[in-house]
Each structure stands twice: as structure tokens, then as C-alpha cells.
mmCIF file of C-alpha atoms in Angstrom:
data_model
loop_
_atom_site.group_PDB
_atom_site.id
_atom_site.type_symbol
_atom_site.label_atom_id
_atom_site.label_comp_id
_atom_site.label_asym_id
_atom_site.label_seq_id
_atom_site.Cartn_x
_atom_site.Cartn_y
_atom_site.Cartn_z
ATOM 1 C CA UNK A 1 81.752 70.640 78.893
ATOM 2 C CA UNK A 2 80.205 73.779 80.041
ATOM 3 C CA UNK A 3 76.914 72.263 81.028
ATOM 4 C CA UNK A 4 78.933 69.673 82.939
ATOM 5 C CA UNK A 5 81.531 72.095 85.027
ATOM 6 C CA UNK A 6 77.789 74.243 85.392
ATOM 7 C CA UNK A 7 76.423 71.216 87.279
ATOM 8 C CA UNK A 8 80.273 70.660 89.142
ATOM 9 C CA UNK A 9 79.801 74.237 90.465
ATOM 10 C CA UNK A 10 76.482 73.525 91.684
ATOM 11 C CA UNK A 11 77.026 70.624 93.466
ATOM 12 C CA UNK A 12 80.187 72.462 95.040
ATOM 13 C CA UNK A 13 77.826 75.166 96.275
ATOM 14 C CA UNK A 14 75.899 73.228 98.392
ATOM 15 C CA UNK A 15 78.785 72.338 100.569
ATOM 16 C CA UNK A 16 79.862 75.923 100.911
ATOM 17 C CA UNK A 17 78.561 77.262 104.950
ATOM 18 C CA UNK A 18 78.307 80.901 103.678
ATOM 19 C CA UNK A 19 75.839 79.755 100.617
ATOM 20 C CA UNK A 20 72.049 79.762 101.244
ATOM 21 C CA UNK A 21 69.494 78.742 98.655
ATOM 22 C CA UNK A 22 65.892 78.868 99.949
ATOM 23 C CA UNK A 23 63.264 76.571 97.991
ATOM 24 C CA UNK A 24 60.600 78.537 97.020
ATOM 25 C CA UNK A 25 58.544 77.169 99.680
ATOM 26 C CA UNK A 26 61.035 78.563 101.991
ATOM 27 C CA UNK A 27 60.703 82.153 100.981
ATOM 28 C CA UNK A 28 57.186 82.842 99.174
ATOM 29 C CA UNK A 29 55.050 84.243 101.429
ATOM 30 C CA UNK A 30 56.320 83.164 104.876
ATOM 31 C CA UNK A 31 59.580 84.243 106.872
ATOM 32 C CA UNK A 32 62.543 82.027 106.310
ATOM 33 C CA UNK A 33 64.420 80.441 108.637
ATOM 34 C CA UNK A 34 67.168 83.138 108.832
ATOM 35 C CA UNK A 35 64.737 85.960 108.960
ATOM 36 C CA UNK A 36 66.023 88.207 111.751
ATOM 37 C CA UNK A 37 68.793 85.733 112.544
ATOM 38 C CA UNK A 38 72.166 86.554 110.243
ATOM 39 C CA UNK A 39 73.730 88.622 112.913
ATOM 40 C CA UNK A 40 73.759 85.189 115.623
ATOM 41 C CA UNK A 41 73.173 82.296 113.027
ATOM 42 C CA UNK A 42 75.278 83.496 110.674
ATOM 43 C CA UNK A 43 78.396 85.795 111.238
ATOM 44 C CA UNK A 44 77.931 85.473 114.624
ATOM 45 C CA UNK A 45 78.352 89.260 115.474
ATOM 46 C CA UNK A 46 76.454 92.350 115.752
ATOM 47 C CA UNK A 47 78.113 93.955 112.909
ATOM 48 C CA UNK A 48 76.081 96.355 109.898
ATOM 49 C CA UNK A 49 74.974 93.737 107.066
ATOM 50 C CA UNK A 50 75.235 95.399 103.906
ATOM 51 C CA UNK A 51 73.022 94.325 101.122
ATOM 52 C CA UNK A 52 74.430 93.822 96.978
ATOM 53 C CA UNK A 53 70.988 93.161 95.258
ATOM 54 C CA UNK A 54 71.368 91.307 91.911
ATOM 55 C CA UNK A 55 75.059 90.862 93.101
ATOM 56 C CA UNK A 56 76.000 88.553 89.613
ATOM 57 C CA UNK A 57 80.089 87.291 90.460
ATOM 58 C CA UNK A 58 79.601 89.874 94.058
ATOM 59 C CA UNK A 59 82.487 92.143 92.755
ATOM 60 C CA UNK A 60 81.044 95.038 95.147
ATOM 61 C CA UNK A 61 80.308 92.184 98.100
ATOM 62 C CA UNK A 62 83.978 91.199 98.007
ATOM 63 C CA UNK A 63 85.602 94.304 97.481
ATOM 64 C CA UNK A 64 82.902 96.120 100.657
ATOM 65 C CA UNK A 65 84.021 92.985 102.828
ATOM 66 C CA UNK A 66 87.686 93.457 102.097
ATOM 67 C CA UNK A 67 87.927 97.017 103.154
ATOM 68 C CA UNK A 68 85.185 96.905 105.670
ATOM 69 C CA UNK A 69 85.880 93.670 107.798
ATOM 70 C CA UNK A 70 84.038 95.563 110.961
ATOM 71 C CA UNK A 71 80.682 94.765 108.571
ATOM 72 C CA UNK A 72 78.957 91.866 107.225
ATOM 73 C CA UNK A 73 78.132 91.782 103.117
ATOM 74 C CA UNK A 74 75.532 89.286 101.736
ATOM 75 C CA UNK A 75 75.284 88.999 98.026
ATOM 76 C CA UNK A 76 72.411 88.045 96.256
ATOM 77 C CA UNK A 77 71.099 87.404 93.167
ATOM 78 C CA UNK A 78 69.004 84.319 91.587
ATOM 79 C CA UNK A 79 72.018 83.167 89.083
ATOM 80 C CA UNK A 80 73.882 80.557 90.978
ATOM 81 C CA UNK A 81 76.579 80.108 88.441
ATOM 82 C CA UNK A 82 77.628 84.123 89.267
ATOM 83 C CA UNK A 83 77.188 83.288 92.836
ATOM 84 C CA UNK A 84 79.129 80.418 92.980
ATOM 85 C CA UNK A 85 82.438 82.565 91.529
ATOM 86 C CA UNK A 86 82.009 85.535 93.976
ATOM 87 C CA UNK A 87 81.257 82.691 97.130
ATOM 88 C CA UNK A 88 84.540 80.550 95.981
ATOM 89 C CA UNK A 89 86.838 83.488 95.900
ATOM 90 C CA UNK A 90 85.520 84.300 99.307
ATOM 91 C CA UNK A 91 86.038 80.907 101.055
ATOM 92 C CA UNK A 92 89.785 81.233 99.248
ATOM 93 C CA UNK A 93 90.301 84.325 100.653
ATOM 94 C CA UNK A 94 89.410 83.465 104.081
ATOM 95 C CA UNK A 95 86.625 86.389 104.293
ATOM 96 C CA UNK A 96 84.262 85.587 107.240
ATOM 97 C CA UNK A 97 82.109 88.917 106.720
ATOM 98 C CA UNK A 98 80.542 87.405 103.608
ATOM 99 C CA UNK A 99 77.645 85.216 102.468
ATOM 100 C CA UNK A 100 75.352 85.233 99.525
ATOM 101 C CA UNK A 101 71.461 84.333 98.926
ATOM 102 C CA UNK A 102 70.098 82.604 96.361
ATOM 103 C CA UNK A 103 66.554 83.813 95.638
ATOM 104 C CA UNK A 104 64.388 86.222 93.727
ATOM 105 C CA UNK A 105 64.416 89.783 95.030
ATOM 106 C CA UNK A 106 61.079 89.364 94.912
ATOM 107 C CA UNK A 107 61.248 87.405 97.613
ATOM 108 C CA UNK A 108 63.434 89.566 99.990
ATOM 109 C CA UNK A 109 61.239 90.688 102.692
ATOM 110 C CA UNK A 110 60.750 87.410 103.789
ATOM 111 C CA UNK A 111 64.762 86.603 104.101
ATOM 112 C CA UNK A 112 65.253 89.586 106.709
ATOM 113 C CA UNK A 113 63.596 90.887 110.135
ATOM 114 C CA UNK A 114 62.879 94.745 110.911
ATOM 115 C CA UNK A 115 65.777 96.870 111.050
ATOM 116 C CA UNK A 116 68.108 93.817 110.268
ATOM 117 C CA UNK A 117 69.943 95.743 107.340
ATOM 118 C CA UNK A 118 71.763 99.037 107.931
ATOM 119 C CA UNK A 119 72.968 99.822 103.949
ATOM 120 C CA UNK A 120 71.709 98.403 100.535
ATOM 121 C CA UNK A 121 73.674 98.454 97.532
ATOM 122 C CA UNK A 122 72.000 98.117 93.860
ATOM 123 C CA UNK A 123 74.728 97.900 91.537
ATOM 124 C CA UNK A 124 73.999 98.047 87.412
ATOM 125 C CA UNK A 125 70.501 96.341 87.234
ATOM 126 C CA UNK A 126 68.278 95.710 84.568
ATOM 127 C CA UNK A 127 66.612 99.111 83.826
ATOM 128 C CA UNK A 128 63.369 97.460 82.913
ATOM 129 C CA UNK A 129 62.781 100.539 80.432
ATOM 130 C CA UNK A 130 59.145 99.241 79.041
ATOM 131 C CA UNK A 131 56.292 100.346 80.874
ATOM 132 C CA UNK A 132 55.054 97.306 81.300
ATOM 133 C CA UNK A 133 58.392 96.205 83.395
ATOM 134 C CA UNK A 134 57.530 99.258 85.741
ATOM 135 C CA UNK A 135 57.220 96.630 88.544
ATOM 136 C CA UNK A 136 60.462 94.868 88.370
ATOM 137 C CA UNK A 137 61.875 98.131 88.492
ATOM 138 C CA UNK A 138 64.513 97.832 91.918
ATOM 139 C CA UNK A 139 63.487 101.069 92.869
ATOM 140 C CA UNK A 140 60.313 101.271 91.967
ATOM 141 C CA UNK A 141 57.532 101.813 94.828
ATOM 142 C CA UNK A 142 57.121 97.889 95.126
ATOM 143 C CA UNK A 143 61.036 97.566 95.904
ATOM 144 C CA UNK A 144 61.103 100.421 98.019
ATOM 145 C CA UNK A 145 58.245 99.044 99.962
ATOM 146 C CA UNK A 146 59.824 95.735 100.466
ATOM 147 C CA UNK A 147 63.446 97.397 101.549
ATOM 148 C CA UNK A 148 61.341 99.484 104.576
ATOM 149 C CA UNK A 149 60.299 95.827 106.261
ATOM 150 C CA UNK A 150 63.856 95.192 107.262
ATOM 151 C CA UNK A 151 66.011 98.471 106.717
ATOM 152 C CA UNK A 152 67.041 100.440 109.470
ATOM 153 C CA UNK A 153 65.469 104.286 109.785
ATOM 154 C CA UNK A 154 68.330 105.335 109.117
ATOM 155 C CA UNK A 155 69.920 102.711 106.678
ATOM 156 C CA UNK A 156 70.503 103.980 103.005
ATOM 157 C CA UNK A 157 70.226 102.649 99.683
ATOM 158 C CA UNK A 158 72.755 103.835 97.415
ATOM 159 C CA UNK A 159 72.245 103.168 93.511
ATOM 160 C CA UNK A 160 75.100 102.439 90.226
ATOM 161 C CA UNK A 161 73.741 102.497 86.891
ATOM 162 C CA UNK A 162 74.708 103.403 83.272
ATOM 163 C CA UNK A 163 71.175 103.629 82.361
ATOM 164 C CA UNK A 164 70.668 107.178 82.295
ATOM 165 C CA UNK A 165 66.630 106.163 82.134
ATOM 166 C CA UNK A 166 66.963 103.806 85.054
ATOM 167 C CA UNK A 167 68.822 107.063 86.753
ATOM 168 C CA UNK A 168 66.346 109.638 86.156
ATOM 169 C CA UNK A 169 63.748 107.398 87.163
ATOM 170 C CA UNK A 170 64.902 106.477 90.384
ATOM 171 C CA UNK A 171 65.672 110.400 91.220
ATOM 172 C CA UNK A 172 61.583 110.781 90.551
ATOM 173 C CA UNK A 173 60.861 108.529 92.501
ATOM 174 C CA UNK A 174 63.145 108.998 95.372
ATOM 175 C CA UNK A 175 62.005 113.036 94.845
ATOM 176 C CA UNK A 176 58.243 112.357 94.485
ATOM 177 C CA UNK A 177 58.224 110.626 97.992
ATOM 178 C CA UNK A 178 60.594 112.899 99.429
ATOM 179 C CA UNK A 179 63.144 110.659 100.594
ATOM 180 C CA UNK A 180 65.975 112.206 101.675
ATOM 181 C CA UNK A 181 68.889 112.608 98.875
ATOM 182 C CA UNK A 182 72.272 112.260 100.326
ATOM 183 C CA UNK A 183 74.121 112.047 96.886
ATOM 184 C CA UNK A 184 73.270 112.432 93.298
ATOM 185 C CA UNK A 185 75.283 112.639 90.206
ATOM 186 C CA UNK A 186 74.682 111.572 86.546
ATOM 187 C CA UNK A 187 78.619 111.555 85.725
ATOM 188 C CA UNK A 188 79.822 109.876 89.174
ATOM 189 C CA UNK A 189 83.855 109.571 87.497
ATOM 190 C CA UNK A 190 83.523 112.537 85.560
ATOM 191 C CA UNK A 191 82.650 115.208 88.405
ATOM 192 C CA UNK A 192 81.659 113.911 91.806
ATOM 193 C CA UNK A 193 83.807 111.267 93.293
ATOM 194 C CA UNK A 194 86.927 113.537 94.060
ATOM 195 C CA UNK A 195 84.483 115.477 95.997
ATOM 196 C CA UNK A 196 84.251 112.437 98.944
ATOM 197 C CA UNK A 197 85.972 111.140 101.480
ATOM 198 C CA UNK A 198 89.008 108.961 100.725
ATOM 199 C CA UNK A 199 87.164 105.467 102.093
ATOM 200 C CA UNK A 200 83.782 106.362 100.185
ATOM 201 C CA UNK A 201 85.905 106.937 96.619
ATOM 202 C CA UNK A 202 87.293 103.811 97.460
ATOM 203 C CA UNK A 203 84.150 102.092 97.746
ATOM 204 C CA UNK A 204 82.769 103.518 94.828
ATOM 205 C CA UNK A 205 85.961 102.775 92.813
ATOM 206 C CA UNK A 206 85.074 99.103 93.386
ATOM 207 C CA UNK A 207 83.781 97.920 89.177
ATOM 208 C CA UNK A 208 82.218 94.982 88.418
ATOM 209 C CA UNK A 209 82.096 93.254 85.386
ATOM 210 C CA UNK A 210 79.643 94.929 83.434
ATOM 211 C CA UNK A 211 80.600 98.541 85.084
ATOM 212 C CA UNK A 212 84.264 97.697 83.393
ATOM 213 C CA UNK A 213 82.317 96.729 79.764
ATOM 214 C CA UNK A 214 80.365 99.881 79.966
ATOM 215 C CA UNK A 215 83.270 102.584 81.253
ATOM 216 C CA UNK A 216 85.207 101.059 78.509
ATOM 217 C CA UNK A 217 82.555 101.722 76.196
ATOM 218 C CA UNK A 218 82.341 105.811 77.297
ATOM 219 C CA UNK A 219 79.241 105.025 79.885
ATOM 220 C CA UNK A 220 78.490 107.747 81.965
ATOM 221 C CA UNK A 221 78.220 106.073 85.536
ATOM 222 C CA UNK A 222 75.570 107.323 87.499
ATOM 223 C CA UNK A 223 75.066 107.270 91.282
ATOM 224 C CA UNK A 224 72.160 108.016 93.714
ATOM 225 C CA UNK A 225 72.128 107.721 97.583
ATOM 226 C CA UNK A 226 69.373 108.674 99.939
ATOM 227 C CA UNK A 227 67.526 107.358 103.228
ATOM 228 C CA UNK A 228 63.852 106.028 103.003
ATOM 229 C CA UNK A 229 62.994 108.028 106.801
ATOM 230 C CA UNK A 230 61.795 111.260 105.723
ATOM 231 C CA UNK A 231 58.991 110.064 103.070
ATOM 232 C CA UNK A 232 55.734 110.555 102.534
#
């Protein structure tokens, strides 16, 4: 039954506007067909787009869109079954400042144009913790390099993890090519959030799934935000 209501959900997806799932034809190596085209194509405004990478059910998507209507949030990640829950509870909802992307991250720079994308959101990835992974790594110098084609100079990335590896590694990195650090805390719930602005705790109140499994599990959340102008 599973397998079957995996297939329904499938099928359903393709008839959703707000959905896009590139072939890989579409996206390896040569600009797809929305590159530098969301704002008109798409939402049909000049509003920010805000980026979820490896968005899973878009928890963060949904909850930035709800409080932020004056910006656009697309969702992505490469699972459609996770997609299709966070794009359903959008069309229910009425939310015309969403839309997710079905691809590989490693195909991102091909899905935007230059300075399409004011803010970036990684939320709880896979820490890739063996050396050998060092490349999947979402904010590893491959990633980064790949965010710069289509960021804004001033657009920022901001960072949720429980992996205090995945943490300290990004704060090297972000460090080593002295990008500038806006935010940084390695106990975000513990000691930093009272410290912002009402509409920013709100934001970073939003949980997802697995954020919920690991607070409830005493998980340290950690946070990072910083701007890629200012590098090396």
C-alpha cells in the first residue's frame, strides 16, 4: 500500500503549478529553463527568493512563507515523496510565495541566474563526517562556489545543524576565507536566540522534523550566518 499511495503522490505532483522537476538533461551542465526567470515566470513579482536546500517536508519553506508573504521561498531537495507533503500543504493553504525544485544540489547553479537569490537557508543536512564525503559537504568550498553564481553580494547563507562536526567545520571554512560572520552560536536555544529581534527568533523558532527528534533527544542546535562578499 505504501509503494502504491508513493506512486499516487507522484502522479499528483505533476499537476501541482508550483512543482518543478528538471530531467537531468534539463539541469546537468546547461541553464534550465527557469534560470534567471522565477521572479516573472514564476511568482510573478520582484520579491527576495529565499532558498531551503535539502528542504525534506519544507517545514522552514512554509513556516518563512507564512510570516514573510512580501518574499518568495523555494524548497528543494531530490526526495519527491518529502516534497510532495510540504507542496500539498502549500496549495491547501493558499500560499502563492512558495514553490519547490526537484533536483540534486549538485545541480543548483544551473536552476538560478546571477544575483537571483537574496538569502539561503541550509537546515539539518547530512554532515558527511568521512573525509572522503568532504565534497558533498553543503558548505564546503564546492557549495560555496556554486551559491556565489546566483547569490546576491550581499545575500546570506544562514546554517541549522546538530552536528557539532558539521558546525565547526563550516565556521573553518567560513573563517579560513574570511567571509563575513554575522551570527554564530553552538547552543542557538540555550544562549543566543533571546538575544535577536522578535521576527528573527521567530524564524529561527520554526523546527522541522528531524530538529524536533533531535531537541527531544538533548541536541545542542547550532546556528551560523554570514555573507560570502568579503572573501578571499
Amino acid at each position: 500500500m505504501a509503494g502504491k499511495r508513493k506512486l499516487e503522490h507522484f502522479a499528483e505532483m505533476k499537476t501541482f503549478p508550483h512543482v518543478f522537476e528538471p530531467s537531468l538533461e534539463e539541469v546537468f551542465k546547461v541553464p534550465y529553463k527557469l534560470n534567471g526567470k522565477w521572479h516573472k515566470e514564476v511568482f510573478k513579482n520582484d520579491n527576495p527568493i529565499v532558498l531551503e536546500l535539502g528542504c525534506g517536508k519544507g517545514e522552514y519553506t512554509l513556516g518563512m512563507a507564512r510570516k514573510f508573504p512580501n518574499k518568495n521561498f523555494i524548497g528543494i531537495d531530490i526526495k519527491g515523496a518529502r516534497i510532495w507533503r510540504g507542496a500539498k500543504t502549500s496549495l491547501d493553504e493558499g500560499l502563492t510565495n512558495v514553490a519547490f525544485l526537484r533536483t540534486r544540489i549538485e545541480f543548483i547553479e544551473t536552476c538560478f541566474g546571477k544575483s537571483e537569490i537574496d538569502e539561503i537557508w541550509i537546515t539539518f543536512p547530512d554532515p558527511q563526517a568521512k573525509d572522503r564525503r568532504e565534497k558533498k559537504r553543503l558548505t564546503g568550498p564546492l557549495f560555496i562556489d556554486r551559491y556565489s553564481k546566483f547569490l546576491k553580494e550581499d545575500g546570506i547563507i544562514h546554517l541549522k545543524t546538530d552536528s557539532s562536526f558539521f558546525y565547526e567545520y563550516s565556521l573553518e571554512e567560513v573563517e579560513r576565507n574570511n567571509y563575513p560572520i554575522l551570527e554564530s552560536t553552538a547552543d542557538l536555544y540555550a544562549e543566543k536566540i533571546v538575544d535577536f529581534d522578535e521576527s528573527t527568533q521567530e524564524i529561527l523558532s520554526i523546527k522541522t522534523h528531524y530538529e524536533q527528534l533531535f531537541t527531544a533527544k538533548g541536541h545542542k542546535i547550532h546556528y551560523l550566518k554570514f555573507k560570502l562578499n568579503g572573501g578571499s
